[in-house]
PDB file of C-alpha atoms in Angstrom:
ATOM      1  CA  MET A   1      46.614  36.372  13.661  1.00 53.00           C
ATOM      2  CA  ASP A   2      45.190  37.391  10.277  1.00 69.00           C
ATOM      3  CA  LYS A   3      42.768  34.439  10.338  1.00 72.00           C
ATOM      4  CA  ILE A   4      41.633  35.269  13.890  1.00 75.00           C
ATOM      5  CA  THR A   5      41.021  38.900  12.938  1.00 75.00           C
ATOM      6  CA  TYR A   6      39.056  37.759   9.868  1.00 78.00           C
ATOM      7  CA  TYR A   7      36.679  35.654  11.973  1.00 79.00           C
ATOM      8  CA  ILE A   8      36.115  38.608  14.298  1.00 84.00           C
ATOM      9  CA  TRP A   9      35.261  41.321  11.747  1.00 88.00           C
ATOM     10  CA  TYR A  10      33.645  39.190   9.029  1.00 88.00           C
ATOM     11  CA  PRO A  11      30.436  38.303  10.988  1.00 90.00           C
ATOM     12  CA  LEU A  12      30.001  41.977  11.917  1.00 91.00           C
ATOM     13  CA  ILE A  13      30.409  43.122   8.304  1.00 93.00           C
ATOM     14  CA  TRP A  14      28.032  40.361   7.177  1.00 94.00           C
ATOM     15  CA  LEU A  15      25.330  41.587   9.586  1.00 94.00           C
ATOM     16  CA  ILE A  16      25.805  45.214   8.518  1.00 95.00           C
ATOM     17  CA  SER A  17      25.346  44.183   4.875  1.00 96.00           C
ATOM     18  CA  LEU A  18      21.811  42.999   5.703  1.00 97.00           C
ATOM     19  CA  LEU A  19      20.693  46.492   6.716  1.00 97.00           C
ATOM     20  CA  PRO A  20      18.524  48.514   4.292  1.00 97.00           C
ATOM     21  CA  PHE A  21      20.074  51.507   2.545  1.00 98.00           C
ATOM     22  CA  PRO A  22      18.377  54.187   4.721  1.00 98.00           C
ATOM     23  CA  VAL A  23      19.877  52.611   7.848  1.00 98.00           C
ATOM     24  CA  LEU A  24      23.257  52.223   6.150  1.00 98.00           C
ATOM     25  CA  TYR A  25      23.349  55.903   5.223  1.00 98.00           C
ATOM     26  CA  ALA A  26      22.388  56.823   8.786  1.00 98.00           C
ATOM     27  CA  LEU A  27      25.360  54.696   9.849  1.00 98.00           C
ATOM     28  CA  SER A  28      27.522  56.538   7.305  1.00 98.00           C
ATOM     29  CA  ASP A  29      26.442  59.893   8.759  1.00 98.00           C
ATOM     30  CA  PHE A  30      27.333  58.624  12.229  1.00 98.00           C
ATOM     31  CA  LEU A  31      30.748  57.332  11.082  1.00 98.00           C
ATOM     32  CA  TYR A  32      31.539  60.701   9.521  1.00 98.00           C
ATOM     33  CA  TRP A  33      31.913  62.317  12.954  1.00 98.00           C
ATOM     34  CA  PRO A  34      34.686  60.094  14.396  1.00 98.00           C
ATOM     35  CA  VAL A  35      36.420  60.059  10.987  1.00 98.00           C
ATOM     36  CA  SER A  36      36.277  63.866  10.925  1.00 97.00           C
ATOM     37  CA  ILE A  37      37.240  64.369  14.583  1.00 97.00           C
ATOM     38  CA  ILE A  38      40.153  61.924  14.410  1.00 97.00           C
ATOM     39  CA  GLY A  39      41.144  63.512  11.123  1.00 97.00           C
ATOM     40  CA  TYR A  40      41.631  60.319   9.115  1.00 97.00           C
ATOM     41  CA  ARG A  41      44.800  60.856   7.036  1.00 97.00           C
ATOM     42  CA  LYS A  42      44.062  64.569   7.214  1.00 98.00           C
ATOM     43  CA  LYS A  43      47.640  65.686   6.654  1.00 97.00           C
ATOM     44  CA  ILE A  44      48.053  63.498   3.551  1.00 97.00           C
ATOM     45  CA  ILE A  45      44.707  64.604   2.099  1.00 98.00           C
ATOM     46  CA  LEU A  46      45.336  68.317   2.631  1.00 98.00           C
ATOM     47  CA  THR A  47      48.872  68.013   1.261  1.00 97.00           C
ATOM     48  CA  ASN A  48      47.549  66.285  -1.857  1.00 97.00           C
ATOM     49  CA  LEU A  49      44.844  68.929  -2.300  1.00 98.00           C
ATOM     50  CA  LYS A  50      47.360  71.747  -1.892  1.00 97.00           C
ATOM     51  CA  LYS A  51      49.591  70.208  -4.562  1.00 97.00           C
ATOM     52  CA  ALA A  52      46.724  69.525  -6.964  1.00 98.00           C
ATOM     53  CA  PHE A  53      44.939  72.844  -6.433  1.00 98.00           C
ATOM     54  CA  PRO A  54      47.618  75.417  -5.508  1.00 97.00           C
ATOM     55  CA  GLU A  55      45.305  78.229  -6.609  1.00 97.00           C
ATOM     56  CA  LYS A  56      42.695  77.360  -3.945  1.00 98.00           C
ATOM     57  CA  ASP A  57      42.737  78.644  -0.362  1.00 97.00           C
ATOM     58  CA  ASP A  58      42.769  76.667   2.898  1.00 97.00           C
ATOM     59  CA  HIS A  59      39.025  77.148   3.424  1.00 98.00           C
ATOM     60  CA  TRP A  60      38.247  75.498   0.079  1.00 98.00           C
ATOM     61  CA  ARG A  61      40.618  72.599   0.757  1.00 98.00           C
ATOM     62  CA  LYS A  62      39.080  71.943   4.188  1.00 98.00           C
ATOM     63  CA  GLU A  63      35.626  71.999   2.615  1.00 98.00           C
ATOM     64  CA  ILE A  64      36.720  69.352   0.094  1.00 99.00           C
ATOM     65  CA  LEU A  65      38.325  67.370   2.933  1.00 99.00           C
ATOM     66  CA  HIS A  66      34.995  67.087   4.749  1.00 98.00           C
ATOM     67  CA  LYS A  67      33.071  66.346   1.550  1.00 98.00           C
ATOM     68  CA  PHE A  68      35.590  63.580   0.924  1.00 99.00           C
ATOM     69  CA  TYR A  69      35.029  62.201   4.440  1.00 99.00           C
ATOM     70  CA  HIS A  70      31.261  62.064   3.803  1.00 98.00           C
ATOM     71  CA  HIS A  71      31.781  60.294   0.485  1.00 99.00           C
ATOM     72  CA  PHE A  72      34.371  57.944   1.993  1.00 98.00           C
ATOM     73  CA  CYS A  73      31.895  56.822   4.687  1.00 98.00           C
ATOM     74  CA  ASP A  74      29.224  56.315   2.022  1.00 99.00           C
ATOM     75  CA  LEU A  75      31.708  54.272   0.021  1.00 98.00           C
ATOM     76  CA  PHE A  76      32.303  52.022   3.023  1.00 97.00           C
ATOM     77  CA  VAL A  77      28.637  51.166   3.641  1.00 98.00           C
ATOM     78  CA  GLU A  78      27.889  50.844  -0.090  1.00 98.00           C
ATOM     79  CA  THR A  79      30.757  48.392  -0.529  1.00 97.00           C
ATOM     80  CA  VAL A  80      29.668  46.333   2.477  1.00 97.00           C
ATOM     81  CA  LYS A  81      26.115  46.224   1.078  1.00 98.00           C
ATOM     82  CA  LEU A  82      27.395  44.535  -2.096  1.00 97.00           C
ATOM     83  CA  GLN A  83      27.516  41.234  -0.220  1.00 95.00           C
ATOM     84  CA  HIS A  84      23.709  40.984  -0.259  1.00 94.00           C
ATOM     85  CA  MET A  85      22.828  43.220  -3.193  1.00 96.00           C
ATOM     86  CA  SER A  86      20.635  41.770  -5.942  1.00 96.00           C
ATOM     87  CA  LYS A  87      21.231  42.230  -9.666  1.00 96.00           C
ATOM     88  CA  LYS A  88      18.087  44.350  -9.854  1.00 97.00           C
ATOM     89  CA  THR A  89      19.315  46.682  -7.110  1.00 97.00           C
ATOM     90  CA  ILE A  90      22.853  47.132  -8.433  1.00 98.00           C
ATOM     91  CA  MET A  91      21.489  47.927 -11.905  1.00 97.00           C
ATOM     92  CA  LYS A  92      19.440  50.731 -10.333  1.00 97.00           C
ATOM     93  CA  ARG A  93      22.347  51.987  -8.247  1.00 98.00           C
ATOM     94  CA  ILE A  94      24.801  52.288 -11.139  1.00 98.00           C
ATOM     95  CA  THR A  95      23.770  52.936 -14.730  1.00 98.00           C
ATOM     96  CA  PHE A  96      25.785  53.066 -17.945  1.00 98.00           C
ATOM     97  CA  SER A  97      25.436  55.090 -21.121  1.00 97.00           C
ATOM     98  CA  ASN A  98      27.078  54.398 -24.507  1.00 96.00           C
ATOM     99  CA  ILE A  99      27.227  50.664 -23.731  1.00 96.00           C
ATOM    100  CA  GLU A 100      26.710  50.168 -27.479  1.00 96.00           C
ATOM    101  CA  VAL A 101      30.355  51.187 -28.015  1.00 96.00           C
ATOM    102  CA  MET A 102      31.394  47.972 -26.291  1.00 96.00           C
ATOM    103  CA  GLU A 103      28.693  45.842 -27.915  1.00 95.00           C
ATOM    104  CA  LYS A 104      29.824  46.992 -31.355  1.00 95.00           C
ATOM    105  CA  ALA A 105      33.398  46.062 -30.497  1.00 95.00           C
ATOM    106  CA  PHE A 106      32.315  42.527 -29.579  1.00 95.00           C
ATOM    107  CA  GLU A 107      30.359  42.223 -32.839  1.00 94.00           C
ATOM    108  CA  ASN A 108      33.522  43.224 -34.707  1.00 93.00           C
ATOM    109  CA  GLY A 109      35.556  40.555 -32.931  1.00 93.00           C
ATOM    110  CA  GLN A 110      37.324  43.007 -30.637  1.00 94.00           C
ATOM    111  CA  ASP A 111      37.991  42.889 -26.923  1.00 95.00           C
ATOM    112  CA  VAL A 112      37.692  45.929 -24.658  1.00 97.00           C
ATOM    113  CA  VAL A 113      40.137  47.524 -22.243  1.00 97.00           C
ATOM    114  CA  ALA A 114      38.116  49.628 -19.785  1.00 98.00           C
ATOM    115  CA  ILE A 115      40.137  52.224 -17.873  1.00 98.00           C
ATOM    116  CA  MET A 116      38.885  53.632 -14.574  1.00 97.00           C
ATOM    117  CA  ALA A 117      40.154  55.149 -11.325  1.00 97.00           C
ATOM    118  CA  HIS A 118      39.642  55.258  -7.561  1.00 97.00           C
ATOM    119  CA  TYR A 119      36.855  57.728  -8.153  1.00 98.00           C
ATOM    120  CA  GLY A 120      33.219  57.615  -7.056  1.00 98.00           C
ATOM    121  CA  ASN A 121      32.367  54.022  -6.174  1.00 98.00           C
ATOM    122  CA  TRP A 122      34.710  51.909  -8.261  1.00 97.00           C
ATOM    123  CA  GLU A 123      33.554  48.773  -6.401  1.00 97.00           C
ATOM    124  CA  TYR A 124      30.220  49.028  -8.264  1.00 98.00           C
ATOM    125  CA  MET A 125      32.015  48.981 -11.638  1.00 97.00           C
ATOM    126  CA  PRO A 126      32.255  45.159 -11.990  1.00 95.00           C
ATOM    127  CA  SER A 127      28.455  45.092 -12.354  1.00 96.00           C
ATOM    128  CA  ILE A 128      29.011  46.283 -15.938  1.00 95.00           C
ATOM    129  CA  ASN A 129      29.389  42.550 -16.578  1.00 94.00           C
ATOM    130  CA  LEU A 130      25.569  42.295 -16.360  1.00 95.00           C
ATOM    131  CA  HIS A 131      25.122  44.465 -19.445  1.00 94.00           C
ATOM    132  CA  PHE A 132      26.746  42.294 -22.132  1.00 90.00           C
ATOM    133  CA  LYS A 133      27.546  38.678 -23.025  1.00 87.00           C
ATOM    134  CA  ALA A 134      31.347  39.036 -23.049  1.00 93.00           C
ATOM    135  CA  GLN A 135      33.258  38.043 -19.910  1.00 95.00           C
ATOM    136  CA  GLY A 136      34.418  40.839 -17.648  1.00 96.00           C
ATOM    137  CA  TYR A 137      37.653  40.760 -15.646  1.00 96.00           C
ATOM    138  CA  SER A 138      38.967  43.135 -12.986  1.00 96.00           C
ATOM    139  CA  VAL A 139      42.707  43.581 -12.583  1.00 95.00           C
ATOM    140  CA  TYR A 140      43.717  44.001  -8.952  1.00 93.00           C
ATOM    141  CA  ARG A 141      46.716  44.298  -6.671  1.00 90.00           C
ATOM    142  CA  PRO A 142      46.472  41.694  -3.846  1.00 91.00           C
ATOM    143  CA  LEU A 143      46.052  43.131  -0.354  1.00 87.00           C
ATOM    144  CA  LYS A 144      48.482  42.314   2.441  1.00 87.00           C
ATOM    145  CA  SER A 145      45.701  40.870   4.610  1.00 86.00           C
ATOM    146  CA  LYS A 146      44.715  37.518   3.091  1.00 88.00           C
ATOM    147  CA  GLY A 147      41.371  37.578   4.884  1.00 88.00           C
ATOM    148  CA  PHE A 148      40.423  41.036   3.648  1.00 87.00           C
ATOM    149  CA  ASP A 149      41.746  40.206   0.174  1.00 91.00           C
ATOM    150  CA  LYS A 150      39.487  37.146   0.043  1.00 91.00           C
ATOM    151  CA  TYR A 151      36.502  39.221   1.165  1.00 92.00           C
ATOM    152  CA  MET A 152      37.068  41.916  -1.481  1.00 94.00           C
ATOM    153  CA  LEU A 153      37.463  39.320  -4.240  1.00 94.00           C
ATOM    154  CA  GLU A 154      34.124  37.797  -3.221  1.00 94.00           C
ATOM    155  CA  LEU A 155      32.442  41.196  -3.523  1.00 94.00           C
ATOM    156  CA  ARG A 156      34.051  41.960  -6.885  1.00 95.00           C
ATOM    157  CA  SER A 157      32.942  38.636  -8.357  1.00 95.00           C
ATOM    158  CA  ARG A 158      29.315  38.937  -7.134  1.00 94.00           C
ATOM    159  CA  PHE A 159      27.967  39.629 -10.614  1.00 95.00           C
ATOM    160  CA  GLY A 160      30.106  37.230 -12.609  1.00 94.00           C
ATOM    161  CA  THR A 161      33.242  39.306 -13.071  1.00 96.00           C
ATOM    162  CA  GLY A 162      36.539  37.432 -12.893  1.00 96.00           C
ATOM    163  CA  ASN A 163      39.569  38.714 -10.980  1.00 96.00           C
ATOM    164  CA  VAL A 164      43.138  38.790 -12.290  1.00 96.00           C
ATOM    165  CA  THR A 165      46.229  39.933 -10.400  1.00 94.00           C
ATOM    166  CA  MET A 166      48.355  42.646 -11.999  1.00 91.00           C
ATOM    167  CA  LYS A 167      51.216  40.149 -12.149  1.00 91.00           C
ATOM    168  CA  ASN A 168      49.187  37.641 -14.196  1.00 94.00           C
ATOM    169  CA  THR A 169      47.356  40.091 -16.468  1.00 94.00           C
ATOM    170  CA  LEU A 170      49.383  39.568 -19.648  1.00 91.00           C
ATOM    171  CA  ARG A 171      49.271  35.799 -19.240  1.00 93.00           C
ATOM    172  CA  LYS A 172      45.481  35.928 -18.833  1.00 94.00           C
ATOM    173  CA  VAL A 173      45.059  38.162 -21.894  1.00 93.00           C
ATOM    174  CA  VAL A 174      47.093  35.754 -24.051  1.00 92.00           C
ATOM    175  CA  GLU A 175      45.077  32.814 -22.699  1.00 94.00           C
ATOM    176  CA  LEU A 176      41.749  34.501 -23.482  1.00 92.00           C
ATOM    177  CA  ARG A 177      42.818  35.500 -26.978  1.00 90.00           C
ATOM    178  CA  ARG A 178      43.945  31.957 -27.762  1.00 90.00           C
ATOM    179  CA  SER A 179      40.557  30.635 -26.658  1.00 91.00           C
ATOM    180  CA  SER A 180      38.748  33.291 -28.767  1.00 86.00           C
ATOM    181  CA  THR A 181      36.858  34.433 -25.666  1.00 87.00           C
ATOM    182  CA  ARG A 182      35.545  37.988 -25.977  1.00 94.00           C
ATOM    183  CA  PHE A 183      36.396  39.905 -22.843  1.00 95.00           C
ATOM    184  CA  VAL A 184      36.411  43.252 -21.065  1.00 97.00           C
ATOM    185  CA  LEU A 185      39.457  43.975 -18.946  1.00 97.00           C
ATOM    186  CA  GLY A 186      38.878  46.580 -16.239  1.00 97.00           C
ATOM    187  CA  LEU A 187      42.005  48.454 -15.157  1.00 96.00           C
ATOM    188  CA  ILE A 188      42.299  51.011 -12.362  1.00 96.00           C
ATOM    189  CA  ALA A 189      44.978  53.289 -13.775  1.00 94.00           C
ATOM    190  CA  ASP A 190      45.572  55.905 -11.056  1.00 94.00           C
ATOM    191  CA  GLN A 191      47.773  53.768  -8.810  1.00 89.00           C
ATOM    192  CA  SER A 192      51.432  54.680  -8.463  1.00 86.00           C
ATOM    193  CA  PRO A 193      53.761  52.246 -10.232  1.00 86.00           C
ATOM    194  CA  ALA A 194      56.449  50.604  -8.122  1.00 84.00           C
ATOM    195  CA  ARG A 195      59.682  52.600  -8.154  1.00 86.00           C
ATOM    196  CA  HIS A 196      61.466  50.092 -10.417  1.00 83.00           C
ATOM    197  CA  GLU A 197      58.492  50.008 -12.814  1.00 83.00           C
ATOM    198  CA  ILE A 198      58.365  53.738 -13.601  1.00 89.00           C
ATOM    199  CA  GLN A 199      58.569  54.177 -17.379  1.00 90.00           C
ATOM    200  CA  TYR A 200      56.764  57.444 -17.971  1.00 92.00           C
ATOM    201  CA  TRP A 201      56.181  60.782 -16.235  1.00 94.00           C
ATOM    202  CA  THR A 202      53.595  63.425 -17.100  1.00 94.00           C
ATOM    203  CA  ASN A 203      51.935  66.501 -15.633  1.00 95.00           C
ATOM    204  CA  PHE A 204      48.838  65.455 -13.701  1.00 97.00           C
ATOM    205  CA  LEU A 205      46.927  67.913 -11.503  1.00 97.00           C
ATOM    206  CA  THR A 206      49.865  70.366 -11.765  1.00 95.00           C
ATOM    207  CA  GLN A 207      52.279  67.710 -10.459  1.00 95.00           C
ATOM    208  CA  THR A 208      54.972  65.725 -12.250  1.00 93.00           C
ATOM    209  CA  THR A 209      53.574  62.214 -11.856  1.00 94.00           C
ATOM    210  CA  PRO A 210      54.682  58.675 -12.821  1.00 93.00           C
ATOM    211  CA  ILE A 211      51.920  56.852 -14.686  1.00 94.00           C
ATOM    212  CA  LEU A 212      51.176  53.142 -15.071  1.00 92.00           C
ATOM    213  CA  MET A 213      51.742  52.025 -18.664  1.00 93.00           C
ATOM    214  CA  GLY A 214      49.682  48.830 -18.339  1.00 92.00           C
ATOM    215  CA  PRO A 215      46.459  50.114 -19.975  1.00 93.00           C
ATOM    216  CA  GLU A 216      48.295  51.349 -23.065  1.00 95.00           C
ATOM    217  CA  LYS A 217      50.452  48.232 -23.385  1.00 94.00           C
ATOM    218  CA  ILE A 218      47.518  45.849 -23.031  1.00 93.00           C
ATOM    219  CA  GLY A 219      45.358  47.960 -25.333  1.00 93.00           C
ATOM    220  CA  LYS A 220      48.006  47.778 -28.049  1.00 93.00           C
ATOM    221  CA  LEU A 221      48.582  44.073 -27.435  1.00 91.00           C
ATOM    222  CA  THR A 222      44.904  43.268 -27.988  1.00 90.00           C
ATOM    223  CA  ASN A 223      44.375  45.939 -30.671  1.00 89.00           C
ATOM    224  CA  GLY A 224      40.891  46.118 -29.218  1.00 91.00           C
ATOM    225  CA  LYS A 225      38.633  48.938 -28.128  1.00 96.00           C
ATOM    226  CA  ILE A 226      39.885  51.230 -25.375  1.00 98.00           C
ATOM    227  CA  VAL A 227      37.348  53.101 -23.279  1.00 98.00           C
ATOM    228  CA  PHE A 228      37.414  55.329 -20.226  1.00 98.00           C
ATOM    229  CA  LEU A 229      34.652  54.803 -17.671  1.00 98.00           C
ATOM    230  CA  LYS A 230      33.721  58.328 -16.637  1.00 98.00           C
ATOM    231  CA  LEU A 231      31.816  58.020 -13.383  1.00 97.00           C
ATOM    232  CA  ASN A 232      29.576  60.619 -11.780  1.00 97.00           C
ATOM    233  CA  LYS A 233      27.434  60.712  -8.643  1.00 98.00           C
ATOM    234  CA  PRO A 234      24.126  62.427  -9.498  1.00 97.00           C
ATOM    235  CA  LYS A 235      22.754  61.778  -6.006  1.00 97.00           C
ATOM    236  CA  ARG A 236      23.624  59.900  -2.863  1.00 98.00           C
ATOM    237  CA  GLY A 237      23.926  56.174  -3.428  1.00 97.00           C
ATOM    238  CA  HIS A 238      23.515  56.429  -7.190  1.00 98.00           C
ATOM    239  CA  TYR A 239      26.192  56.521  -9.868  1.00 98.00           C
ATOM    240  CA  HIS A 240      26.236  56.943 -13.612  1.00 98.00           C
ATOM    241  CA  VAL A 241      29.011  55.905 -15.979  1.00 98.00           C
ATOM    242  CA  ASP A 242      29.544  57.447 -19.384  1.00 98.00           C
ATOM    243  CA  ILE A 243      31.607  55.122 -21.581  1.00 98.00           C
ATOM    244  CA  ILE A 244      34.049  57.278 -23.544  1.00 98.00           C
ATOM    245  CA  GLU A 245      35.790  55.725 -26.534  1.00 97.00           C
ATOM    246  CA  PHE A 246      39.439  56.384 -27.371  1.00 97.00           C
ATOM    247  CA  PRO A 247      38.992  58.521 -30.502  1.00 96.00           C
ATOM    248  CA  ASN A 248      41.890  57.222 -32.604  1.00 93.00           C
ATOM    249  CA  ASN A 249      43.044  53.917 -34.060  1.00 92.00           C
ATOM    250  CA  VAL A 250      44.689  51.978 -31.220  1.00 94.00           C
ATOM    251  CA  ALA A 251      47.224  50.236 -33.455  1.00 92.00           C
ATOM    252  CA  GLU A 252      48.346  53.536 -34.991  1.00 93.00           C
ATOM    253  CA  ALA A 253      48.400  55.528 -31.742  1.00 96.00           C
ATOM    254  CA  ALA A 254      51.707  57.215 -30.963  1.00 96.00           C
ATOM    255  CA  GLU A 255      53.695  56.143 -27.924  1.00 95.00           C
ATOM    256  CA  HIS A 256      52.036  57.468 -24.725  1.00 96.00           C
ATOM    257  CA  GLU A 257      49.062  58.867 -26.684  1.00 97.00           C
ATOM    258  CA  ILE A 258      46.633  56.459 -25.005  1.00 97.00           C
ATOM    259  CA  THR A 259      48.180  57.123 -21.597  1.00 97.00           C
ATOM    260  CA  GLU A 260      47.919  60.890 -22.011  1.00 98.00           C
ATOM    261  CA  TRP A 261      44.319  60.524 -23.160  1.00 98.00           C
ATOM    262  CA  HIS A 262      43.089  58.598 -20.113  1.00 98.00           C
ATOM    263  CA  VAL A 263      45.125  60.788 -17.724  1.00 98.00           C
ATOM    264  CA  ARG A 264      43.367  63.897 -19.107  1.00 98.00           C
ATOM    265  CA  GLN A 265      39.984  62.183 -18.822  1.00 98.00           C
ATOM    266  CA  LEU A 266      40.577  61.481 -15.128  1.00 98.00           C
ATOM    267  CA  GLU A 267      41.996  64.937 -14.496  1.00 98.00           C
ATOM    268  CA  LYS A 268      38.825  66.464 -15.904  1.00 98.00           C
ATOM    269  CA  CYS A 269      36.663  64.283 -13.623  1.00 98.00           C
ATOM    270  CA  ILE A 270      38.653  65.262 -10.538  1.00 98.00           C
ATOM    271  CA  ARG A 271      38.453  68.971 -11.325  1.00 98.00           C
ATOM    272  CA  GLU A 272      34.676  68.678 -11.711  1.00 98.00           C
ATOM    273  CA  ARG A 273      34.076  66.720  -8.455  1.00 98.00           C
ATOM    274  CA  PRO A 274      37.308  66.596  -6.416  1.00 98.00           C
ATOM    275  CA  GLU A 275      35.644  65.077  -3.357  1.00 98.00           C
ATOM    276  CA  LEU A 276      34.980  61.830  -5.257  1.00 99.00           C
ATOM    277  CA  TRP A 277      38.656  60.908  -5.759  1.00 98.00           C
ATOM    278  CA  LEU A 278      40.609  58.861  -3.218  1.00 98.00           C
ATOM    279  CA  TRP A 279      42.865  61.556  -1.756  1.00 98.00           C
ATOM    280  CA  SER A 280      43.935  59.535   1.285  1.00 96.00           C
ATOM    281  CA  HIS A 281      46.928  57.867  -0.404  1.00 92.00           C
ATOM    282  CA  LYS A 282      50.345  59.444  -0.950  1.00 88.00           C
ATOM    283  CA  ARG A 283      49.743  60.358  -4.576  1.00 87.00           C
ATOM    284  CA  TRP A 284      53.094  61.988  -5.295  1.00 89.00           C
ATOM    285  CA  LYS A 285      55.548  59.968  -3.242  1.00 85.00           C
ATOM    286  CA  TYR A 286      58.148  59.601  -6.010  1.00 81.00           C
ATOM    287  CA  GLN A 287      58.690  63.229  -6.929  1.00 75.00           C
ATOM    288  CA  ASP A 288      62.107  63.208  -5.271  1.00 76.00           C
ATOM    289  CA  VAL A 289      63.364  60.696  -7.867  1.00 76.00           C
ATOM    290  CA  TYR A 290      62.138  62.667 -10.878  1.00 72.00           C
ATOM    291  CA  GLU A 291      65.462  64.428 -11.430  1.00 70.00           C
ATOM    292  CA  LYS A 292      67.306  61.090 -11.370  1.00 70.00           C
ATOM    293  CA  ASP A 293      64.915  59.648 -13.956  1.00 67.00           C
ATOM    294  CA  LYS A 294      65.412  62.772 -16.038  1.00 66.00           C
ATOM    295  CA  LYS A 295      69.151  62.115 -16.116  1.00 63.00           C
ATOM    296  CA  ASP A 296      68.477  58.475 -17.000  1.00 66.00           C
ATOM    297  CA  GLY A 297      66.274  59.499 -19.933  1.00 63.00           C
ATOM    298  CA  ILE A 298      62.918  58.148 -18.704  1.00 63.00           C
ATOM    299  CA  LYS A 299      60.146  59.309 -21.060  1.00 62.00           C
ATOM    300  CA  GLY A 300      58.162  62.327 -19.942  1.00 62.00           C
ATOM    301  CA  THR A 301      61.076  63.818 -17.999  1.00 54.00           C
ATOM    302  CA  GLN A 302      62.498  65.942 -20.794  1.00 49.00           C
TER     303      GLN A 302
END
């Protein structure tokens, strides 16, 4: 069934990707209306917003909801367009500042762990691979639909970036280090860890939240440069990324210091432009187990 579905939607998506940006954004504006009327994951989004911004009123939260819907529709057409986007176009659509931080790391024989989030258009991020000679890799969690997973991997590798599953990340890092290959490892760090993988809790957007420890663990393993990719959307269809360097020595960083640092970076981004974060997932689904973890002595629950 999955294969049949793939052969139905793939040709349609392929044709849409051929459309010029003005037509795609007209399509996005059209899609906004059914998404808004149906109320795509409205209850989840408003619940998340109420938890994250308890000081705001319902009017403000509904305003952010509809701004999110607009951005979400833009994100859809922009991602589809990647299939036929040239290097020249993508380099105009997303720009990077402070790229020299990464270049200096490569010159010093260091690798880079680049931390990001489901914020803005994260699917444009792999194009950072066009800006340096080191090999870029994106860490991903495989999708349930094999057809859609294959499609997304094709998009993410369009500009030479490799793809590594979360399960195989450590193995890949060891392999690259043994081969002396300089690399950038892109990690989306705002996903909820699986229940059995929770190792640390912290306060994030006023909520007690379990945080993935992968970025910190891999950063310490490589003893490389750790950066946060702070993304902004100056205008429709255009993004800018400010590369922010972890300010302290990675090897000497205290336990959870790196994790707390990138969590605060993301929190600041979300407070500045809340509509750009992916609110449609259940962000705080494990809060009911916090007290149990507190009894078990999980870090961050004291």
